[in-house]
Amino acid sequence: GLATPMSILVAAARGATAGILVRDAAALENLARAEVLVIDKTGTLTEGRPRVTEIGVAAGHGAEESARATDRLLAEAAAVEALSEHPLSGAILAEAAARGLTVPAVRDFVSEPGGGARGLVEGRRVAIGTARFAFGGAAIPDDLNAALGPLEAAGRTIAFVAVDSRPAGFVAVADPLRPGAAAAVAALVADGLDLVLATGDREAAALAVAGQVGIAAVHAAIDPAGKRALVESLRKAGRRVAMAGDGVNDAPALAAADSGIALGTGTDVAIGTAGLTLVRGDLAALVRARRLSRGTLRNIRQNLAFAFGYNALCVPIAAGVFYPLLGWTLSPMLAAAAMSLSSVTVIANALRLRRLPL
């Protein structure tokens, strides 16, 4: 009755002091047993404070000269992103403001998690998101495709823009890696976890980021359903899976994992779905959470050993099992003292978690 709840209670308090909020005790326990960590890119490995670096306009899109065409594309993209919750939307809106552009109103706004958003902007239907979503399966124009290689090799995230169902251009966004991301990944790998990067970005950009932090397994250009399917396939293969993410796109996978871990700097949907939350979005807290989980599980086992040990020793004596052979008996006063000592021992052992080094 005390062994597990006391350990979980003290561990939750210890985690709070280390920037780890425990909403689900099972998620904390399962993190210790996890064999695979599936991790999102944007806002998880990266800081989630993106900025626009390049804007590409498709040949023949609009009759304006280049600068005006670029500004118009950005203003139309910003109009749609103004109602979006995607991490990149803030960067596009900030760039439009920095250029002094007037962002028009949008009507008939529709958002598709893992795809993008679309709406009616000054009579033109504007879509922004993945190439599949924005271009409706149409090929990326050659002039745009030629510009994407160097950008994706540098780890840029690309948001494609279509106007009236025709490819119009793209917005390239840089989101720097979180400080210590590579060190955190190395520590998790050293702790025995297999890391898998799962992202909606195109493969080239995903591989560039994975190479910087040292993740070998990459699943790129997958939507929220694809992330969930990836987690479920790993679990069906007998692997225990933890998932770390921060956005609406990650929520289905967080719910499907044995242990869902959300970053406190992410969306409310992700935080509400996950069993553990890293308050400051610090990836080093993920390493601390793993150590907390291992320490908690070890403490629970110790408590159970103490609890069953007292009973295994004292109940047979009190029942008179040894009386015919050895003449052993147990007075009621000693039995009451042993019962109290059992509880005190379990509580005292659980309280040791307050000093668990993380």
mmCIF file of C-alpha atoms in Angstrom:
data_model
loop_
_atom_site.group_PDB
_atom_site.id
_atom_site.type_symbol
_atom_site.label_atom_id
_atom_site.label_comp_id
_atom_site.label_asym_id
_atom_site.label_seq_id
_atom_site.Cartn_x
_atom_site.Cartn_y
_atom_site.Cartn_z
ATOM 1 C CA GLY A 1 0.000 0.000 0.000
ATOM 2 C CA LEU A 2 2.906 2.377 0.595
ATOM 3 C CA ALA A 3 5.826 0.983 -1.392
ATOM 4 C CA THR A 4 4.978 2.289 -4.867
ATOM 5 C CA PRO A 5 2.873 5.402 -4.064
ATOM 6 C CA MET A 6 5.499 6.815 -1.694
ATOM 7 C CA SER A 7 8.286 6.409 -4.262
ATOM 8 C CA ILE A 8 6.197 8.021 -6.994
ATOM 9 C CA LEU A 9 5.172 10.915 -4.728
ATOM 10 C CA VAL A 10 8.722 11.727 -3.674
ATOM 11 C CA ALA A 11 10.026 11.234 -7.225
ATOM 12 C CA ALA A 12 7.435 13.684 -8.565
ATOM 13 C CA ALA A 13 8.602 16.283 -6.050
ATOM 14 C CA ARG A 14 12.253 15.598 -6.919
ATOM 15 C CA GLY A 15 11.453 15.885 -10.616
ATOM 16 C CA ALA A 16 9.720 19.237 -10.138
ATOM 17 C CA THR A 17 12.904 20.693 -8.669
ATOM 18 C CA ALA A 18 14.797 19.469 -11.757
ATOM 19 C CA GLY A 19 12.340 20.857 -14.314
ATOM 20 C CA ILE A 20 10.375 17.626 -14.848
ATOM 21 C CA LEU A 21 6.621 17.535 -14.202
ATOM 22 C CA VAL A 22 5.146 14.073 -13.674
ATOM 23 C CA ARG A 23 1.479 13.807 -14.710
ATOM 24 C CA ASP A 24 1.377 10.038 -15.119
ATOM 25 C CA ALA A 25 3.224 7.629 -12.823
ATOM 26 C CA ALA A 26 3.180 4.910 -15.505
ATOM 27 C CA ALA A 27 5.002 7.202 -17.948
ATOM 28 C CA LEU A 28 7.727 7.767 -15.345
ATOM 29 C CA GLU A 29 8.144 4.041 -14.719
ATOM 30 C CA ASN A 30 8.042 3.180 -18.440
ATOM 31 C CA LEU A 31 10.786 5.682 -19.256
ATOM 32 C CA ALA A 32 13.222 3.563 -17.234
ATOM 33 C CA ARG A 33 12.320 0.516 -19.345
ATOM 34 C CA ALA A 34 12.314 2.351 -22.705
ATOM 35 C CA GLU A 35 14.549 0.984 -25.442
ATOM 36 C CA VAL A 36 13.736 3.469 -28.222
ATOM 37 C CA LEU A 37 13.267 7.240 -28.084
ATOM 38 C CA VAL A 38 11.405 8.780 -31.013
ATOM 39 C CA ILE A 39 12.123 12.498 -31.088
ATOM 40 C CA ASP A 40 10.622 15.362 -33.079
ATOM 41 C CA LYS A 41 12.811 17.992 -34.765
ATOM 42 C CA THR A 42 11.179 21.425 -34.890
ATOM 43 C CA GLY A 43 10.837 22.872 -31.407
ATOM 44 C CA THR A 44 12.279 19.765 -29.774
ATOM 45 C CA LEU A 45 15.821 19.367 -31.079
ATOM 46 C CA THR A 46 15.661 22.958 -32.290
ATOM 47 C CA GLU A 47 14.916 26.041 -30.197
ATOM 48 C CA GLY A 48 11.473 26.681 -31.643
ATOM 49 C CA ARG A 49 12.420 30.313 -32.360
ATOM 50 C CA PRO A 50 12.686 30.198 -36.146
ATOM 51 C CA ARG A 51 13.478 33.076 -38.488
ATOM 52 C CA VAL A 52 12.987 33.468 -42.217
ATOM 53 C CA THR A 53 16.257 33.335 -44.161
ATOM 54 C CA GLU A 54 15.222 33.029 -47.814
ATOM 55 C CA ILE A 55 12.107 33.470 -49.937
ATOM 56 C CA GLY A 56 11.854 31.907 -53.376
ATOM 57 C CA VAL A 57 9.292 32.921 -55.998
ATOM 58 C CA ALA A 58 8.372 30.600 -58.856
ATOM 59 C CA ALA A 59 9.171 31.834 -62.354
ATOM 60 C CA GLY A 60 6.169 33.531 -63.908
ATOM 61 C CA HIS A 61 4.327 33.992 -60.611
ATOM 62 C CA GLY A 62 2.905 37.510 -60.916
ATOM 63 C CA ALA A 63 3.992 40.275 -63.238
ATOM 64 C CA GLU A 64 5.737 42.391 -60.583
ATOM 65 C CA GLU A 65 9.454 42.865 -60.426
ATOM 66 C CA SER A 66 11.294 40.447 -58.118
ATOM 67 C CA ALA A 67 11.201 42.438 -54.867
ATOM 68 C CA ARG A 68 7.494 43.182 -55.135
ATOM 69 C CA ALA A 69 6.694 39.576 -56.015
ATOM 70 C CA THR A 70 8.637 38.414 -52.958
ATOM 71 C CA ASP A 71 6.822 40.858 -50.678
ATOM 72 C CA ARG A 72 3.436 39.855 -52.047
ATOM 73 C CA LEU A 73 4.181 36.154 -51.574
ATOM 74 C CA LEU A 74 5.316 36.807 -47.992
ATOM 75 C CA ALA A 75 2.249 38.941 -47.195
ATOM 76 C CA GLU A 76 -0.110 36.265 -48.519
ATOM 77 C CA ALA A 77 1.717 33.546 -46.580
ATOM 78 C CA ALA A 78 1.619 35.664 -43.418
ATOM 79 C CA ALA A 79 -2.121 36.230 -43.853
ATOM 80 C CA VAL A 80 -2.756 32.480 -43.685
ATOM 81 C CA GLU A 81 -0.183 31.849 -40.946
ATOM 82 C CA ALA A 82 -1.756 34.534 -38.754
ATOM 83 C CA LEU A 83 -4.388 31.982 -37.712
ATOM 84 C CA SER A 84 -2.036 28.981 -37.591
ATOM 85 C CA GLU A 85 -0.508 27.397 -34.470
ATOM 86 C CA HIS A 86 2.503 25.964 -36.325
ATOM 87 C CA PRO A 87 5.902 26.973 -34.862
ATOM 88 C CA LEU A 88 6.954 28.505 -38.203
ATOM 89 C CA SER A 89 4.008 30.902 -38.328
ATOM 90 C CA GLY A 90 5.612 33.336 -35.896
ATOM 91 C CA ALA A 91 8.744 33.574 -38.049
ATOM 92 C CA ILE A 92 6.752 34.367 -41.192
ATOM 93 C CA LEU A 93 4.673 37.005 -39.400
ATOM 94 C CA ALA A 94 7.800 38.545 -37.860
ATOM 95 C CA GLU A 95 9.489 38.772 -41.267
ATOM 96 C CA ALA A 96 6.418 40.446 -42.774
ATOM 97 C CA ALA A 97 6.390 42.969 -39.914
ATOM 98 C CA ALA A 98 10.132 43.608 -40.290
ATOM 99 C CA ARG A 99 9.589 44.474 -43.952
ATOM 100 C CA GLY A 100 6.729 46.791 -43.090
ATOM 101 C CA LEU A 101 4.196 44.764 -45.075
ATOM 102 C CA THR A 102 0.461 45.054 -44.609
ATOM 103 C CA VAL A 103 -0.907 41.596 -43.903
ATOM 104 C CA PRO A 104 -4.368 41.199 -45.447
ATOM 105 C CA ALA A 105 -7.237 39.410 -43.747
ATOM 106 C CA VAL A 106 -7.926 35.756 -44.482
ATOM 107 C CA ARG A 107 -11.293 34.041 -44.906
ATOM 108 C CA ASP A 108 -12.300 30.367 -45.070
ATOM 109 C CA PHE A 109 -9.232 29.379 -43.053
ATOM 110 C CA VAL A 110 -8.533 25.620 -42.840
ATOM 111 C CA SER A 111 -5.631 23.953 -41.001
ATOM 112 C CA GLU A 112 -4.438 20.381 -41.504
ATOM 113 C CA PRO A 113 -2.039 19.132 -38.800
ATOM 114 C CA GLY A 114 1.098 17.799 -40.424
ATOM 115 C CA GLY A 115 0.180 19.374 -43.753
ATOM 116 C CA GLY A 116 -0.318 23.117 -43.548
ATOM 117 C CA ALA A 117 -3.022 25.755 -43.795
ATOM 118 C CA ARG A 118 -5.018 27.459 -46.513
ATOM 119 C CA GLY A 119 -7.446 30.321 -46.855
ATOM 120 C CA LEU A 120 -8.879 32.979 -49.134
ATOM 121 C CA VAL A 121 -6.681 36.112 -49.251
ATOM 122 C CA GLU A 122 -7.992 39.057 -51.280
ATOM 123 C CA GLY A 123 -9.857 36.720 -53.582
ATOM 124 C CA ARG A 124 -6.900 34.364 -54.098
ATOM 125 C CA ARG A 125 -6.769 30.912 -52.541
ATOM 126 C CA VAL A 126 -3.446 30.633 -50.726
ATOM 127 C CA ALA A 127 -2.020 27.395 -49.303
ATOM 128 C CA ILE A 128 1.189 27.051 -47.282
ATOM 129 C CA GLY A 129 2.805 23.950 -45.824
ATOM 130 C CA THR A 130 4.416 20.792 -47.143
ATOM 131 C CA ALA A 131 4.862 20.342 -50.882
ATOM 132 C CA ARG A 132 2.237 17.594 -50.862
ATOM 133 C CA PHE A 133 -0.279 19.827 -49.100
ATOM 134 C CA ALA A 134 0.405 23.117 -50.877
ATOM 135 C CA PHE A 135 0.952 21.781 -54.394
ATOM 136 C CA GLY A 136 -1.632 18.999 -54.183
ATOM 137 C CA GLY A 137 0.804 16.365 -55.400
ATOM 138 C CA ALA A 138 2.076 18.445 -58.337
ATOM 139 C CA ALA A 139 5.820 18.435 -58.968
ATOM 140 C CA ILE A 140 7.966 21.204 -57.518
ATOM 141 C CA PRO A 141 8.934 23.579 -60.371
ATOM 142 C CA ASP A 142 12.523 23.119 -61.553
ATOM 143 C CA ASP A 143 13.564 26.674 -60.684
ATOM 144 C CA LEU A 144 12.398 26.237 -57.098
ATOM 145 C CA ASN A 145 13.812 22.726 -56.795
ATOM 146 C CA ALA A 146 17.266 23.930 -57.836
ATOM 147 C CA ALA A 147 17.320 26.409 -54.962
ATOM 148 C CA LEU A 148 16.213 23.887 -52.320
ATOM 149 C CA GLY A 149 19.304 21.658 -52.264
ATOM 150 C CA PRO A 150 21.732 24.036 -50.508
ATOM 151 C CA LEU A 151 19.022 25.269 -48.146
ATOM 152 C CA GLU A 152 17.991 21.804 -46.991
ATOM 153 C CA ALA A 153 21.623 20.725 -46.707
ATOM 154 C CA ALA A 154 21.997 23.601 -44.226
ATOM 155 C CA GLY A 155 19.032 22.274 -42.227
ATOM 156 C CA ARG A 156 16.477 24.839 -43.346
ATOM 157 C CA THR A 157 12.780 24.013 -42.988
ATOM 158 C CA ILE A 158 10.868 24.775 -46.178
ATOM 159 C CA ALA A 159 7.265 26.007 -46.266
ATOM 160 C CA PHE A 160 5.842 25.813 -49.792
ATOM 161 C CA VAL A 161 3.284 28.357 -51.010
ATOM 162 C CA ALA A 162 0.662 27.854 -53.706
ATOM 163 C CA VAL A 163 -1.748 30.479 -55.030
ATOM 164 C CA ASP A 164 -4.937 29.409 -56.799
ATOM 165 C CA SER A 165 -3.634 25.808 -56.881
ATOM 166 C CA ARG A 166 -0.428 26.796 -58.727
ATOM 167 C CA PRO A 167 3.073 26.624 -57.182
ATOM 168 C CA ALA A 168 4.007 30.164 -56.172
ATOM 169 C CA GLY A 169 7.206 29.785 -54.177
ATOM 170 C CA PHE A 170 8.630 28.868 -50.790
ATOM 171 C CA VAL A 171 9.732 30.370 -47.491
ATOM 172 C CA ALA A 172 12.916 28.933 -45.953
ATOM 173 C CA VAL A 173 13.183 29.085 -42.181
ATOM 174 C CA ALA A 174 16.212 28.533 -39.955
ATOM 175 C CA ASP A 175 15.680 27.192 -36.458
ATOM 176 C CA PRO A 176 18.952 26.746 -34.547
ATOM 177 C CA LEU A 177 19.593 23.645 -32.510
ATOM 178 C CA ARG A 178 18.937 23.858 -28.804
ATOM 179 C CA PRO A 179 22.109 24.410 -26.791
ATOM 180 C CA GLY A 180 23.311 21.060 -25.571
ATOM 181 C CA ALA A 181 21.136 19.059 -27.989
ATOM 182 C CA ALA A 182 24.085 17.025 -29.284
ATOM 183 C CA ALA A 183 25.358 16.401 -25.746
ATOM 184 C CA ALA A 184 21.898 15.277 -24.598
ATOM 185 C CA VAL A 185 21.578 12.907 -27.562
ATOM 186 C CA ALA A 186 25.028 11.458 -26.834
ATOM 187 C CA ALA A 187 24.108 10.924 -23.159
ATOM 188 C CA LEU A 188 20.848 9.172 -24.085
ATOM 189 C CA VAL A 189 22.618 6.912 -26.580
ATOM 190 C CA ALA A 190 25.258 6.102 -23.952
ATOM 191 C CA ASP A 191 22.406 5.179 -21.598
ATOM 192 C CA GLY A 192 21.295 2.474 -24.027
ATOM 193 C CA LEU A 193 18.504 4.219 -25.953
ATOM 194 C CA ASP A 194 18.111 3.899 -29.723
ATOM 195 C CA LEU A 195 17.170 7.342 -31.051
ATOM 196 C CA VAL A 196 14.880 7.890 -34.036
ATOM 197 C CA LEU A 197 14.219 11.322 -35.567
ATOM 198 C CA ALA A 198 10.637 11.718 -36.852
ATOM 199 C CA THR A 199 9.710 14.929 -38.646
ATOM 200 C CA GLY A 200 7.414 16.355 -41.268
ATOM 201 C CA ASP A 201 10.377 18.092 -42.936
ATOM 202 C CA ARG A 202 11.797 16.810 -46.189
ATOM 203 C CA GLU A 203 14.530 14.193 -45.989
ATOM 204 C CA ALA A 204 17.499 16.431 -46.843
ATOM 205 C CA ALA A 205 16.715 18.915 -44.058
ATOM 206 C CA ALA A 206 16.015 16.121 -41.579
ATOM 207 C CA LEU A 207 19.296 14.348 -42.384
ATOM 208 C CA ALA A 208 21.221 17.603 -41.959
ATOM 209 C CA VAL A 209 19.894 18.115 -38.423
ATOM 210 C CA ALA A 210 20.255 14.424 -37.533
ATOM 211 C CA GLY A 211 23.878 14.555 -38.616
ATOM 212 C CA GLN A 212 24.571 17.550 -36.378
ATOM 213 C CA VAL A 213 23.243 15.843 -33.237
ATOM 214 C CA GLY A 214 24.318 12.274 -34.005
ATOM 215 C CA ILE A 215 21.038 10.480 -34.747
ATOM 216 C CA ALA A 216 21.358 7.694 -37.318
ATOM 217 C CA ALA A 217 17.711 6.661 -37.856
ATOM 218 C CA VAL A 218 15.583 9.275 -39.640
ATOM 219 C CA HIS A 219 11.940 9.196 -40.738
ATOM 220 C CA ALA A 220 11.223 12.342 -42.763
ATOM 221 C CA ALA A 221 8.174 13.850 -44.467
ATOM 222 C CA ILE A 222 5.704 12.048 -42.213
ATOM 223 C CA ASP A 223 2.434 13.483 -40.926
ATOM 224 C CA PRO A 224 0.964 13.046 -37.402
ATOM 225 C CA ALA A 225 -0.645 9.752 -38.392
ATOM 226 C CA GLY A 226 2.717 8.577 -39.707
ATOM 227 C CA LYS A 227 4.432 9.429 -36.423
ATOM 228 C CA ARG A 228 1.796 7.499 -34.518
ATOM 229 C CA ALA A 229 2.148 4.547 -36.924
ATOM 230 C CA LEU A 230 5.924 4.607 -36.406
ATOM 231 C CA VAL A 231 5.520 4.430 -32.613
ATOM 232 C CA GLU A 232 2.922 1.663 -32.883
ATOM 233 C CA SER A 233 5.075 -0.381 -35.284
ATOM 234 C CA LEU A 234 8.018 -0.209 -32.872
ATOM 235 C CA ARG A 235 5.791 -1.336 -30.007
ATOM 236 C CA LYS A 236 4.370 -4.206 -32.072
ATOM 237 C CA ALA A 237 7.954 -5.284 -32.724
ATOM 238 C CA GLY A 238 8.337 -5.716 -28.950
ATOM 239 C CA ARG A 239 10.246 -2.507 -28.275
ATOM 240 C CA ARG A 240 9.386 -0.208 -25.387
ATOM 241 C CA VAL A 241 9.028 3.278 -26.850
ATOM 242 C CA ALA A 242 9.320 6.807 -25.450
ATOM 243 C CA MET A 243 8.296 9.783 -27.593
ATOM 244 C CA ALA A 244 9.447 13.387 -27.153
ATOM 245 C CA GLY A 245 7.714 16.244 -28.973
ATOM 246 C CA ASP A 246 6.253 19.685 -28.565
ATOM 247 C CA GLY A 247 3.538 20.308 -31.137
ATOM 248 C CA VAL A 248 0.005 19.439 -32.191
ATOM 249 C CA ASN A 249 1.573 17.185 -34.829
ATOM 250 C CA ASP A 250 3.230 15.111 -32.096
ATOM 251 C CA ALA A 251 0.182 14.575 -29.880
ATOM 252 C CA PRO A 252 -1.021 11.289 -31.487
ATOM 253 C CA ALA A 253 2.461 9.749 -31.191
ATOM 254 C CA LEU A 254 2.838 11.001 -27.599
ATOM 255 C CA ALA A 255 -0.425 9.263 -26.709
ATOM 256 C CA ALA A 256 0.608 6.023 -28.453
ATOM 257 C CA ALA A 257 4.031 5.750 -26.781
ATOM 258 C CA ASP A 258 4.735 3.863 -23.563
ATOM 259 C CA SER A 259 6.106 7.140 -22.215
ATOM 260 C CA GLY A 260 5.106 10.478 -23.760
ATOM 261 C CA ILE A 261 7.384 13.445 -23.026
ATOM 262 C CA ALA A 262 6.345 16.997 -23.939
ATOM 263 C CA LEU A 263 8.401 20.165 -23.853
ATOM 264 C CA GLY A 264 6.939 22.890 -21.676
ATOM 265 C CA THR A 265 7.678 25.420 -24.420
ATOM 266 C CA GLY A 266 5.355 23.524 -26.797
ATOM 267 C CA THR A 267 1.612 23.517 -27.400
ATOM 268 C CA ASP A 268 -1.048 22.834 -24.784
ATOM 269 C CA VAL A 269 -2.239 19.814 -26.781
ATOM 270 C CA ALA A 270 1.164 18.128 -26.573
ATOM 271 C CA ILE A 271 1.547 18.942 -22.872
ATOM 272 C CA GLY A 272 -1.952 17.662 -22.108
ATOM 273 C CA THR A 273 -1.287 14.391 -23.942
ATOM 274 C CA ALA A 274 2.127 13.550 -22.509
ATOM 275 C CA GLY A 275 2.744 11.879 -19.166
ATOM 276 C CA LEU A 276 5.918 13.880 -18.505
ATOM 277 C CA THR A 277 6.664 17.538 -19.247
ATOM 278 C CA LEU A 278 10.105 19.151 -19.428
ATOM 279 C CA VAL A 279 9.256 22.564 -18.008
ATOM 280 C CA ARG A 280 11.894 24.721 -19.690
ATOM 281 C CA GLY A 281 12.150 22.747 -22.915
ATOM 282 C CA ASP A 282 15.711 21.859 -21.951
ATOM 283 C CA LEU A 283 16.837 18.583 -23.568
ATOM 284 C CA ALA A 284 19.249 17.999 -20.692
ATOM 285 C CA ALA A 285 16.082 17.559 -18.594
ATOM 286 C CA LEU A 286 15.322 14.516 -20.753
ATOM 287 C CA VAL A 287 18.553 12.942 -19.524
ATOM 288 C CA ARG A 288 17.597 13.878 -15.953
ATOM 289 C CA ALA A 289 14.134 12.387 -16.450
ATOM 290 C CA ARG A 290 15.674 9.085 -17.542
ATOM 291 C CA ARG A 291 17.870 9.039 -14.418
ATOM 292 C CA LEU A 292 14.895 9.946 -12.230
ATOM 293 C CA SER A 293 12.879 7.140 -13.784
ATOM 294 C CA ARG A 294 15.623 4.573 -13.202
ATOM 295 C CA GLY A 295 16.124 5.746 -9.613
ATOM 296 C CA THR A 296 12.377 5.622 -8.921
ATOM 297 C CA LEU A 297 12.008 2.088 -10.251
ATOM 298 C CA ARG A 298 14.987 0.955 -8.194
ATOM 299 C CA ASN A 299 13.500 2.597 -5.093
ATOM 300 C CA ILE A 300 10.119 0.914 -5.652
ATOM 301 C CA ARG A 301 11.802 -2.486 -5.827
ATOM 302 C CA GLN A 302 13.691 -1.773 -2.605
ATOM 303 C CA ASN A 303 10.467 -0.745 -0.876
ATOM 304 C CA LEU A 304 8.692 -3.892 -2.020
ATOM 305 C CA ALA A 305 11.628 -5.976 -0.763
ATOM 306 C CA PHE A 306 11.403 -4.276 2.648
ATOM 307 C CA ALA A 307 7.615 -4.676 2.818
ATOM 308 C CA PHE A 308 7.549 -8.333 1.822
ATOM 309 C CA GLY A 309 10.695 -9.073 3.819
ATOM 310 C CA TYR A 310 9.092 -8.032 7.116
ATOM 311 C CA ASN A 311 6.000 -10.097 6.363
ATOM 312 C CA ALA A 312 7.948 -13.124 5.114
ATOM 313 C CA LEU A 313 9.965 -13.124 8.330
ATOM 314 C CA CYS A 314 7.399 -12.177 10.954
ATOM 315 C CA VAL A 315 4.115 -13.767 9.790
ATOM 316 C CA PRO A 316 5.402 -17.391 10.028
ATOM 317 C CA ILE A 317 6.807 -16.702 13.516
ATOM 318 C CA ALA A 318 3.561 -15.087 14.664
ATOM 319 C CA ALA A 319 1.603 -18.022 13.209
ATOM 320 C CA GLY A 320 3.657 -20.452 15.307
ATOM 321 C CA VAL A 321 5.334 -22.251 12.407
ATOM 322 C CA PHE A 322 8.644 -22.478 14.280
ATOM 323 C CA TYR A 323 7.194 -23.141 17.737
ATOM 324 C CA PRO A 324 7.184 -26.970 17.602
ATOM 325 C CA LEU A 325 10.813 -27.062 16.477
ATOM 326 C CA LEU A 326 12.483 -24.022 18.027
ATOM 327 C CA GLY A 327 9.956 -22.679 20.493
ATOM 328 C CA TRP A 328 9.837 -19.295 18.714
ATOM 329 C CA THR A 329 6.838 -17.041 19.361
ATOM 330 C CA LEU A 330 6.056 -13.389 18.659
ATOM 331 C CA SER A 331 4.298 -11.264 21.233
ATOM 332 C CA PRO A 332 1.539 -8.909 20.023
ATOM 333 C CA MET A 333 3.583 -5.920 21.172
ATOM 334 C CA LEU A 334 6.559 -6.941 19.054
ATOM 335 C CA ALA A 335 4.240 -7.675 16.110
ATOM 336 C CA ALA A 336 2.769 -4.171 16.331
ATOM 337 C CA ALA A 337 6.243 -2.647 16.554
ATOM 338 C CA ALA A 338 7.436 -4.672 13.524
ATOM 339 C CA MET A 339 4.386 -3.577 11.528
ATOM 340 C CA SER A 340 5.068 0.076 12.306
ATOM 341 C CA LEU A 341 8.772 -0.350 11.589
ATOM 342 C CA SER A 342 7.901 -1.822 8.188
ATOM 343 C CA SER A 343 5.972 1.309 7.249
ATOM 344 C CA VAL A 344 8.646 3.630 8.629
ATOM 345 C CA THR A 345 11.351 1.786 6.689
ATOM 346 C CA VAL A 346 9.441 2.076 3.406
ATOM 347 C CA ILE A 347 8.760 5.798 3.935
ATOM 348 C CA ALA A 348 12.360 6.528 4.951
ATOM 349 C CA ASN A 349 13.686 4.687 1.908
ATOM 350 C CA ALA A 350 11.312 6.554 -0.408
ATOM 351 C CA LEU A 351 12.446 9.881 1.045
ATOM 352 C CA ARG A 352 15.989 9.099 -0.105
ATOM 353 C CA LEU A 353 14.801 10.014 -3.604
ATOM 354 C CA ARG A 354 14.830 13.674 -2.526
ATOM 355 C CA ARG A 355 18.637 13.501 -2.750
ATOM 356 C CA LEU A 356 18.798 11.430 -5.940
ATOM 357 C CA PRO A 357 21.610 12.858 -8.113
ATOM 358 C CA LEU A 358 20.263 13.732 -11.576
#
